[in-house]
Amino acid sequence: AQSVTQLGSHVSVSEGALVLLRCNYSSSVPPYLFWYVQYPNQGLQLLLKYTSAATLVKGINGFEAEFKKSETSFHLTKPSAHMSDAAEYFCAVSDPAGGYQKVTFGIGTKLQVIP
Amino acid sequence: NAGVTQTPKFQVLKTGQSMTLQCAQDMNHNSMYWYRQDPGMGLRLIYYSASEGTTDKGEVPNGYNVSRLNKREFSLRLESAAPSQTSVYFCASAKGTDIANYGYTFGSGTRLTVV
């Protein structure tokens, strides 16, 4: 069964500092992986996705993530945090066992950016 | 440019009451999904519809029913609401069932409280 684990339900960084949000996945075969962002009182928006092409994936708003099969990880990073990055971030997985029809989400990580 | 529209945005129900959450998309997407979001639990799939005329159970279907009325609309019904169904409900759609290629578009959510 597919699943993702997000380490840290709350992360605080200073404005301008590195953002690192951790995600580890569990899947019987190489899955597709996603990061979504949710701003207050809104639905989720896709930040980036990994679909077995390049292992370093660039997304919107300066975010990127690296797929590391040996570590079963897909951590999200941004070199310099901006106040507008404050939101909740969800890692998600979809694997072929489910026909890639379903996406399983992690519990989310709330990012606080301190001025 | 509406995307995915959910109604209502807020609802308070008494235990035992019934209601239907409505979802409509105007992007000609084939697949549609209902998720619930609870603190510390991320998003969990309730039901999904891979195409018009088909529906399947997700991770937490108990207490819910769905109808794929046509290609545009996918409704979620609570027959006898319980306090455990207090949650934020999100509808999502995707062009195809290959989530990796098409991704999800989310609605803005329905906040449901059952007292």
PDB file of C-alpha atoms in Angstrom:
ATOM      1  CA  ALA A   1       0.000   0.000   0.000  1.00  0.00           C
ATOM      2  CA  GLN A   2       1.204   3.486  -0.781  1.00  0.00           C
ATOM      3  CA  SER A   3       1.783   6.061   1.953  1.00  0.00           C
ATOM      4  CA  VAL A   4       3.793   9.160   2.745  1.00  0.00           C
ATOM      5  CA  THR A   5       5.257  10.388   6.003  1.00  0.00           C
ATOM      6  CA  GLN A   6       5.864  14.062   6.574  1.00  0.00           C
ATOM      7  CA  LEU A   7       8.307  14.757   9.364  1.00  0.00           C
ATOM      8  CA  GLY A   8       7.300  17.779  11.392  1.00  0.00           C
ATOM      9  CA  SER A   9       3.732  19.048  11.468  1.00  0.00           C
ATOM     10  CA  HIS A  10       5.011  22.598  12.055  1.00  0.00           C
ATOM     11  CA  VAL A  11       8.178  24.201  10.702  1.00  0.00           C
ATOM     12  CA  SER A  12       9.341  27.761  11.398  1.00  0.00           C
ATOM     13  CA  VAL A  13      11.978  29.577   9.384  1.00  0.00           C
ATOM     14  CA  SER A  14      13.187  33.147   9.245  1.00  0.00           C
ATOM     15  CA  GLU A  15      12.498  35.204   6.169  1.00  0.00           C
ATOM     16  CA  GLY A  16      15.385  34.650   3.744  1.00  0.00           C
ATOM     17  CA  ALA A  17      16.401  31.322   5.291  1.00  0.00           C
ATOM     18  CA  LEU A  18      16.380  27.908   3.627  1.00  0.00           C
ATOM     19  CA  VAL A  19      13.078  26.055   3.616  1.00  0.00           C
ATOM     20  CA  LEU A  20      13.300  22.264   3.995  1.00  0.00           C
ATOM     21  CA  LEU A  21      10.132  20.191   4.327  1.00  0.00           C
ATOM     22  CA  ARG A  22      10.659  16.460   4.644  1.00  0.00           C
ATOM     23  CA  CYS A  23       8.700  13.665   3.011  1.00  0.00           C
ATOM     24  CA  ASN A  24       9.368   9.935   2.888  1.00  0.00           C
ATOM     25  CA  TYR A  25       7.271   7.540   0.876  1.00  0.00           C
ATOM     26  CA  SER A  26       6.386   3.891   1.042  1.00  0.00           C
ATOM     27  CA  SER A  27       5.485   2.149  -2.169  1.00  0.00           C
ATOM     28  CA  SER A  28       6.099  -1.281  -3.635  1.00  0.00           C
ATOM     29  CA  VAL A  29       7.214   0.231  -6.928  1.00  0.00           C
ATOM     30  CA  PRO A  30       8.559   3.640  -7.907  1.00  0.00           C
ATOM     31  CA  PRO A  31       5.601   5.933  -7.462  1.00  0.00           C
ATOM     32  CA  TYR A  32       4.589   9.311  -8.701  1.00  0.00           C
ATOM     33  CA  LEU A  33       5.136  11.971  -6.036  1.00  0.00           C
ATOM     34  CA  PHE A  34       3.664  15.402  -5.544  1.00  0.00           C
ATOM     35  CA  TRP A  35       3.848  18.458  -3.360  1.00  0.00           C
ATOM     36  CA  TYR A  36       0.738  20.567  -2.885  1.00  0.00           C
ATOM     37  CA  VAL A  37       0.324  23.891  -1.068  1.00  0.00           C
ATOM     38  CA  GLN A  38      -2.773  25.106   0.748  1.00  0.00           C
ATOM     39  CA  TYR A  39      -3.233  28.735   1.701  1.00  0.00           C
ATOM     40  CA  PRO A  40      -5.750  29.575   4.454  1.00  0.00           C
ATOM     41  CA  ASN A  41      -9.366  28.886   3.517  1.00  0.00           C
ATOM     42  CA  GLN A  42      -8.427  27.672   0.041  1.00  0.00           C
ATOM     43  CA  GLY A  43      -8.152  24.389  -1.793  1.00  0.00           C
ATOM     44  CA  LEU A  44      -4.851  22.723  -2.620  1.00  0.00           C
ATOM     45  CA  GLN A  45      -2.630  23.808  -5.500  1.00  0.00           C
ATOM     46  CA  LEU A  46      -0.009  21.659  -7.186  1.00  0.00           C
ATOM     47  CA  LEU A  47       3.543  22.881  -6.519  1.00  0.00           C
ATOM     48  CA  LEU A  48       5.464  20.194  -8.386  1.00  0.00           C
ATOM     49  CA  LYS A  49       5.435  16.532  -9.337  1.00  0.00           C
ATOM     50  CA  TYR A  50       7.871  13.687  -9.957  1.00  0.00           C
ATOM     51  CA  THR A  51       6.904  11.174 -12.643  1.00  0.00           C
ATOM     52  CA  SER A  52      10.101   9.131 -13.192  1.00  0.00           C
ATOM     53  CA  ALA A  53      11.869  11.624 -15.415  1.00  0.00           C
ATOM     54  CA  ALA A  54      14.468  13.974 -13.887  1.00  0.00           C
ATOM     55  CA  THR A  55      15.057  13.307 -10.204  1.00  0.00           C
ATOM     56  CA  LEU A  56      15.353  17.029  -9.416  1.00  0.00           C
ATOM     57  CA  VAL A  57      12.011  18.653 -10.011  1.00  0.00           C
ATOM     58  CA  LYS A  58      11.407  22.374 -10.151  1.00  0.00           C
ATOM     59  CA  GLY A  59       8.032  23.817  -9.305  1.00  0.00           C
ATOM     60  CA  ILE A  60       6.292  27.113  -8.933  1.00  0.00           C
ATOM     61  CA  ASN A  61       7.305  29.944  -6.593  1.00  0.00           C
ATOM     62  CA  GLY A  62      10.974  28.856  -6.506  1.00  0.00           C
ATOM     63  CA  PHE A  63      10.370  25.475  -4.865  1.00  0.00           C
ATOM     64  CA  GLU A  64      12.102  22.275  -5.910  1.00  0.00           C
ATOM     65  CA  ALA A  65      12.257  18.681  -4.716  1.00  0.00           C
ATOM     66  CA  GLU A  66      14.665  15.811  -5.272  1.00  0.00           C
ATOM     67  CA  PHE A  67      13.580  12.189  -5.628  1.00  0.00           C
ATOM     68  CA  LYS A  68      16.031   9.890  -3.848  1.00  0.00           C
ATOM     69  CA  LYS A  69      15.142   6.253  -4.350  1.00  0.00           C
ATOM     70  CA  SER A  70      17.829   4.967  -1.974  1.00  0.00           C
ATOM     71  CA  GLU A  71      16.376   7.081   0.826  1.00  0.00           C
ATOM     72  CA  THR A  72      12.731   6.795  -0.308  1.00  0.00           C
ATOM     73  CA  SER A  73      12.548  10.560   0.111  1.00  0.00           C
ATOM     74  CA  PHE A  74      11.107  13.518  -1.752  1.00  0.00           C
ATOM     75  CA  HIS A  75      12.023  16.560   0.337  1.00  0.00           C
ATOM     76  CA  LEU A  76      10.826  20.043  -0.663  1.00  0.00           C
ATOM     77  CA  THR A  77      13.272  22.945  -0.582  1.00  0.00           C
ATOM     78  CA  LYS A  78      13.444  26.643  -1.321  1.00  0.00           C
ATOM     79  CA  PRO A  79      16.699  28.600  -0.947  1.00  0.00           C
ATOM     80  CA  SER A  80      15.175  31.737   0.549  1.00  0.00           C
ATOM     81  CA  ALA A  81      11.850  31.894   2.386  1.00  0.00           C
ATOM     82  CA  HIS A  82       9.393  34.687   1.697  1.00  0.00           C
ATOM     83  CA  MET A  83       6.542  35.783   3.912  1.00  0.00           C
ATOM     84  CA  SER A  84       4.106  34.697   1.219  1.00  0.00           C
ATOM     85  CA  ASP A  85       5.355  31.087   1.577  1.00  0.00           C
ATOM     86  CA  ALA A  86       3.511  30.724   4.884  1.00  0.00           C
ATOM     87  CA  ALA A  87       1.001  27.952   4.193  1.00  0.00           C
ATOM     88  CA  GLU A  88       0.411  24.256   4.723  1.00  0.00           C
ATOM     89  CA  TYR A  89       2.296  21.854   2.469  1.00  0.00           C
ATOM     90  CA  PHE A  90       1.229  18.330   1.614  1.00  0.00           C
ATOM     91  CA  CYS A  91       3.326  15.547   0.171  1.00  0.00           C
ATOM     92  CA  ALA A  92       1.348  12.992  -1.824  1.00  0.00           C
ATOM     93  CA  VAL A  93       1.917   9.691  -3.653  1.00  0.00           C
ATOM     94  CA  SER A  94       0.231   7.770  -6.430  1.00  0.00           C
ATOM     95  CA  ASP A  95       1.412   4.337  -7.509  1.00  0.00           C
ATOM     96  CA  PRO A  96       0.622   1.870 -10.286  1.00  0.00           C
ATOM     97  CA  ALA A  97      -0.945  -0.638  -7.865  1.00  0.00           C
ATOM     98  CA  GLY A  98      -3.874   1.732  -7.777  1.00  0.00           C
ATOM     99  CA  GLY A  99      -3.645   2.419 -11.485  1.00  0.00           C
ATOM    100  CA  TYR A 100      -2.383   5.882 -10.648  1.00  0.00           C
ATOM    101  CA  GLN A 101      -6.024   6.731 -10.162  1.00  0.00           C
ATOM    102  CA  LYS A 102      -5.779   7.728  -6.545  1.00  0.00           C
ATOM    103  CA  VAL A 103      -3.558  10.039  -4.587  1.00  0.00           C
ATOM    104  CA  THR A 104      -2.681   9.476  -0.929  1.00  0.00           C
ATOM    105  CA  PHE A 105      -1.773  12.593   1.022  1.00  0.00           C
ATOM    106  CA  GLY A 106       0.464  13.080   4.030  1.00  0.00           C
ATOM    107  CA  ILE A 107      -0.765  14.829   7.158  1.00  0.00           C
ATOM    108  CA  GLY A 108       0.700  18.152   6.087  1.00  0.00           C
ATOM    109  CA  THR A 109       3.377  20.532   7.371  1.00  0.00           C
ATOM    110  CA  LYS A 110       2.481  24.080   8.372  1.00  0.00           C
ATOM    111  CA  LEU A 111       5.232  26.496   7.415  1.00  0.00           C
ATOM    112  CA  GLN A 112       5.609  29.666   9.462  1.00  0.00           C
ATOM    113  CA  VAL A 113       7.872  32.404   8.139  1.00  0.00           C
ATOM    114  CA  ILE A 114       9.221  34.767  10.786  1.00  0.00           C
ATOM    115  CA  PRO A 115      10.052  38.329   9.708  1.00  0.00           C
TER     116      PRO A 115
ATOM    117  CA  ASN B   1     -12.717  30.571 -15.404  1.00  0.00           C
ATOM    118  CA  ALA B   2     -14.595  28.938 -12.509  1.00  0.00           C
ATOM    119  CA  GLY B   3     -12.704  25.617 -12.295  1.00  0.00           C
ATOM    120  CA  VAL B   4     -14.217  23.482  -9.521  1.00  0.00           C
ATOM    121  CA  THR B   5     -17.171  24.991  -7.662  1.00  0.00           C
ATOM    122  CA  GLN B   6     -18.411  23.615  -4.351  1.00  0.00           C
ATOM    123  CA  THR B   7     -21.636  24.547  -2.598  1.00  0.00           C
ATOM    124  CA  PRO B   8     -22.330  25.368   0.133  1.00  0.00           C
ATOM    125  CA  LYS B   9     -19.157  26.853   1.599  1.00  0.00           C
ATOM    126  CA  PHE B  10     -20.349  26.455   5.185  1.00  0.00           C
ATOM    127  CA  GLN B  11     -23.010  24.261   6.777  1.00  0.00           C
ATOM    128  CA  VAL B  12     -24.126  23.353  10.284  1.00  0.00           C
ATOM    129  CA  LEU B  13     -26.180  20.199  10.690  1.00  0.00           C
ATOM    130  CA  LYS B  14     -27.821  18.519  13.629  1.00  0.00           C
ATOM    131  CA  THR B  15     -27.003  14.878  14.288  1.00  0.00           C
ATOM    132  CA  GLY B  16     -29.220  12.681  12.141  1.00  0.00           C
ATOM    133  CA  GLN B  17     -29.963  15.286   9.493  1.00  0.00           C
ATOM    134  CA  SER B  18     -29.141  14.650   5.865  1.00  0.00           C
ATOM    135  CA  MET B  19     -27.593  16.884   3.257  1.00  0.00           C
ATOM    136  CA  THR B  20     -25.919  16.851  -0.127  1.00  0.00           C
ATOM    137  CA  LEU B  21     -22.679  18.608  -0.960  1.00  0.00           C
ATOM    138  CA  GLN B  22     -22.555  19.764  -4.539  1.00  0.00           C
ATOM    139  CA  CYS B  23     -19.534  19.899  -6.830  1.00  0.00           C
ATOM    140  CA  ALA B  24     -19.345  21.036 -10.433  1.00  0.00           C
ATOM    141  CA  GLN B  25     -16.414  21.498 -12.800  1.00  0.00           C
ATOM    142  CA  ASP B  26     -16.354  23.323 -16.107  1.00  0.00           C
ATOM    143  CA  MET B  27     -13.039  22.010 -17.454  1.00  0.00           C
ATOM    144  CA  ASN B  28     -14.443  18.941 -19.232  1.00  0.00           C
ATOM    145  CA  HIS B  29     -12.544  16.720 -16.795  1.00  0.00           C
ATOM    146  CA  ASN B  30     -13.287  13.001 -16.745  1.00  0.00           C
ATOM    147  CA  SER B  31     -12.463  12.050 -13.158  1.00  0.00           C
ATOM    148  CA  MET B  32     -13.767  13.593  -9.954  1.00  0.00           C
ATOM    149  CA  TYR B  33     -12.980  13.018  -6.279  1.00  0.00           C
ATOM    150  CA  TRP B  34     -14.249  13.762  -2.783  1.00  0.00           C
ATOM    151  CA  TYR B  35     -11.772  14.164   0.069  1.00  0.00           C
ATOM    152  CA  ARG B  36     -12.205  15.128   3.689  1.00  0.00           C
ATOM    153  CA  GLN B  37      -9.564  17.062   5.587  1.00  0.00           C
ATOM    154  CA  ASP B  38      -9.155  16.706   9.329  1.00  0.00           C
ATOM    155  CA  PRO B  39      -6.442  18.219  11.573  1.00  0.00           C
ATOM    156  CA  GLY B  40      -3.429  15.951  11.862  1.00  0.00           C
ATOM    157  CA  MET B  41      -4.813  13.502   9.299  1.00  0.00           C
ATOM    158  CA  GLY B  42      -4.246  15.214   5.971  1.00  0.00           C
ATOM    159  CA  LEU B  43      -6.723  14.531   3.196  1.00  0.00           C
ATOM    160  CA  ARG B  44      -8.475  11.203   2.971  1.00  0.00           C
ATOM    161  CA  LEU B  45     -10.293   9.953  -0.105  1.00  0.00           C
ATOM    162  CA  ILE B  46     -14.002   9.265   0.421  1.00  0.00           C
ATOM    163  CA  TYR B  47     -15.195   8.340  -3.077  1.00  0.00           C
ATOM    164  CA  TYR B  48     -14.077   8.935  -6.615  1.00  0.00           C
ATOM    165  CA  SER B  49     -15.467   8.689 -10.112  1.00  0.00           C
ATOM    166  CA  ALA B  50     -12.998   7.761 -12.819  1.00  0.00           C
ATOM    167  CA  SER B  51     -15.510   8.596 -15.539  1.00  0.00           C
ATOM    168  CA  GLU B  52     -19.154   9.496 -16.002  1.00  0.00           C
ATOM    169  CA  GLY B  53     -21.304   6.615 -14.829  1.00  0.00           C
ATOM    170  CA  THR B  54     -18.743   5.017 -12.512  1.00  0.00           C
ATOM    171  CA  THR B  55     -18.018   5.503  -8.819  1.00  0.00           C
ATOM    172  CA  ASP B  56     -15.656   3.722  -6.430  1.00  0.00           C
ATOM    173  CA  LYS B  57     -14.982   3.746  -2.714  1.00  0.00           C
ATOM    174  CA  GLY B  58     -11.930   5.404  -1.331  1.00  0.00           C
ATOM    175  CA  GLU B  59     -10.308   5.127   2.059  1.00  0.00           C
ATOM    176  CA  VAL B  60     -13.213   6.350   4.247  1.00  0.00           C
ATOM    177  CA  PRO B  61     -16.564   5.752   2.460  1.00  0.00           C
ATOM    178  CA  ASN B  62     -18.710   4.748   5.442  1.00  0.00           C
ATOM    179  CA  GLY B  63     -21.611   7.118   6.075  1.00  0.00           C
ATOM    180  CA  TYR B  64     -21.455   8.670   2.604  1.00  0.00           C
ATOM    181  CA  ASN B  65     -22.974   8.129  -0.811  1.00  0.00           C
ATOM    182  CA  VAL B  66     -22.110   9.759  -4.112  1.00  0.00           C
ATOM    183  CA  SER B  67     -23.730  10.427  -7.445  1.00  0.00           C
ATOM    184  CA  ARG B  68     -21.998  11.264 -10.694  1.00  0.00           C
ATOM    185  CA  LEU B  69     -24.942  13.107 -12.157  1.00  0.00           C
ATOM    186  CA  ASN B  70     -23.225  13.892 -15.443  1.00  0.00           C
ATOM    187  CA  LYS B  71     -19.708  14.683 -16.580  1.00  0.00           C
ATOM    188  CA  ARG B  72     -19.738  18.048 -14.797  1.00  0.00           C
ATOM    189  CA  GLU B  73     -21.301  17.197 -11.448  1.00  0.00           C
ATOM    190  CA  PHE B  74     -20.348  14.885  -8.581  1.00  0.00           C
ATOM    191  CA  SER B  75     -22.369  15.124  -5.375  1.00  0.00           C
ATOM    192  CA  LEU B  76     -21.670  13.750  -1.901  1.00  0.00           C
ATOM    193  CA  ARG B  77     -24.574  12.825   0.364  1.00  0.00           C
ATOM    194  CA  LEU B  78     -24.653  12.351   4.100  1.00  0.00           C
ATOM    195  CA  GLU B  79     -27.788  10.360   4.879  1.00  0.00           C
ATOM    196  CA  SER B  80     -27.655  10.658   8.681  1.00  0.00           C
ATOM    197  CA  ALA B  81     -24.987  13.078   9.800  1.00  0.00           C
ATOM    198  CA  ALA B  82     -22.806  12.256  12.810  1.00  0.00           C
ATOM    199  CA  PRO B  83     -20.427  14.492  14.780  1.00  0.00           C
ATOM    200  CA  SER B  84     -17.525  12.399  13.419  1.00  0.00           C
ATOM    201  CA  GLN B  85     -18.355  13.799   9.985  1.00  0.00           C
ATOM    202  CA  THR B  86     -17.459  17.316  11.074  1.00  0.00           C
ATOM    203  CA  SER B  87     -14.715  18.182   8.613  1.00  0.00           C
ATOM    204  CA  VAL B  88     -13.695  20.233   5.613  1.00  0.00           C
ATOM    205  CA  TYR B  89     -14.741  18.525   2.398  1.00  0.00           C
ATOM    206  CA  PHE B  90     -12.873  19.068  -0.856  1.00  0.00           C
ATOM    207  CA  CYS B  91     -13.947  18.144  -4.324  1.00  0.00           C
ATOM    208  CA  ALA B  92     -11.276  17.705  -6.986  1.00  0.00           C
ATOM    209  CA  SER B  93     -11.226  16.862 -10.658  1.00  0.00           C
ATOM    210  CA  ALA B  94      -8.665  15.682 -13.183  1.00  0.00           C
ATOM    211  CA  LYS B  95      -8.645  15.425 -16.959  1.00  0.00           C
ATOM    212  CA  GLY B  96      -7.871  11.730 -16.872  1.00  0.00           C
ATOM    213  CA  THR B  97      -7.236   8.946 -14.434  1.00  0.00           C
ATOM    214  CA  ASP B  98      -3.506   9.167 -14.951  1.00  0.00           C
ATOM    215  CA  ILE B  99      -3.023  11.588 -12.101  1.00  0.00           C
ATOM    216  CA  ALA B 100       0.641  12.112 -12.802  1.00  0.00           C
ATOM    217  CA  ASN B 101       0.014  13.584 -16.196  1.00  0.00           C
ATOM    218  CA  TYR B 102      -3.098  15.514 -15.449  1.00  0.00           C
ATOM    219  CA  GLY B 103      -3.001  16.472 -11.777  1.00  0.00           C
ATOM    220  CA  TYR B 104      -5.857  17.540  -9.575  1.00  0.00           C
ATOM    221  CA  THR B 105      -7.804  20.801  -9.573  1.00  0.00           C
ATOM    222  CA  PHE B 106      -9.365  21.424  -6.183  1.00  0.00           C
ATOM    223  CA  GLY B 107     -12.430  23.370  -5.149  1.00  0.00           C
ATOM    224  CA  SER B 108     -12.272  25.781  -2.228  1.00  0.00           C
ATOM    225  CA  GLY B 109     -13.960  23.420   0.213  1.00  0.00           C
ATOM    226  CA  THR B 110     -17.120  23.025   2.293  1.00  0.00           C
ATOM    227  CA  ARG B 111     -16.787  23.429   6.054  1.00  0.00           C
ATOM    228  CA  LEU B 112     -19.315  21.129   7.698  1.00  0.00           C
ATOM    229  CA  THR B 113     -20.090  21.070  11.403  1.00  0.00           C
ATOM    230  CA  VAL B 114     -22.372  18.409  12.873  1.00  0.00           C
ATOM    231  CA  VAL B 115     -23.699  19.216  16.345  1.00  0.00           C
TER     232      VAL B 115
END
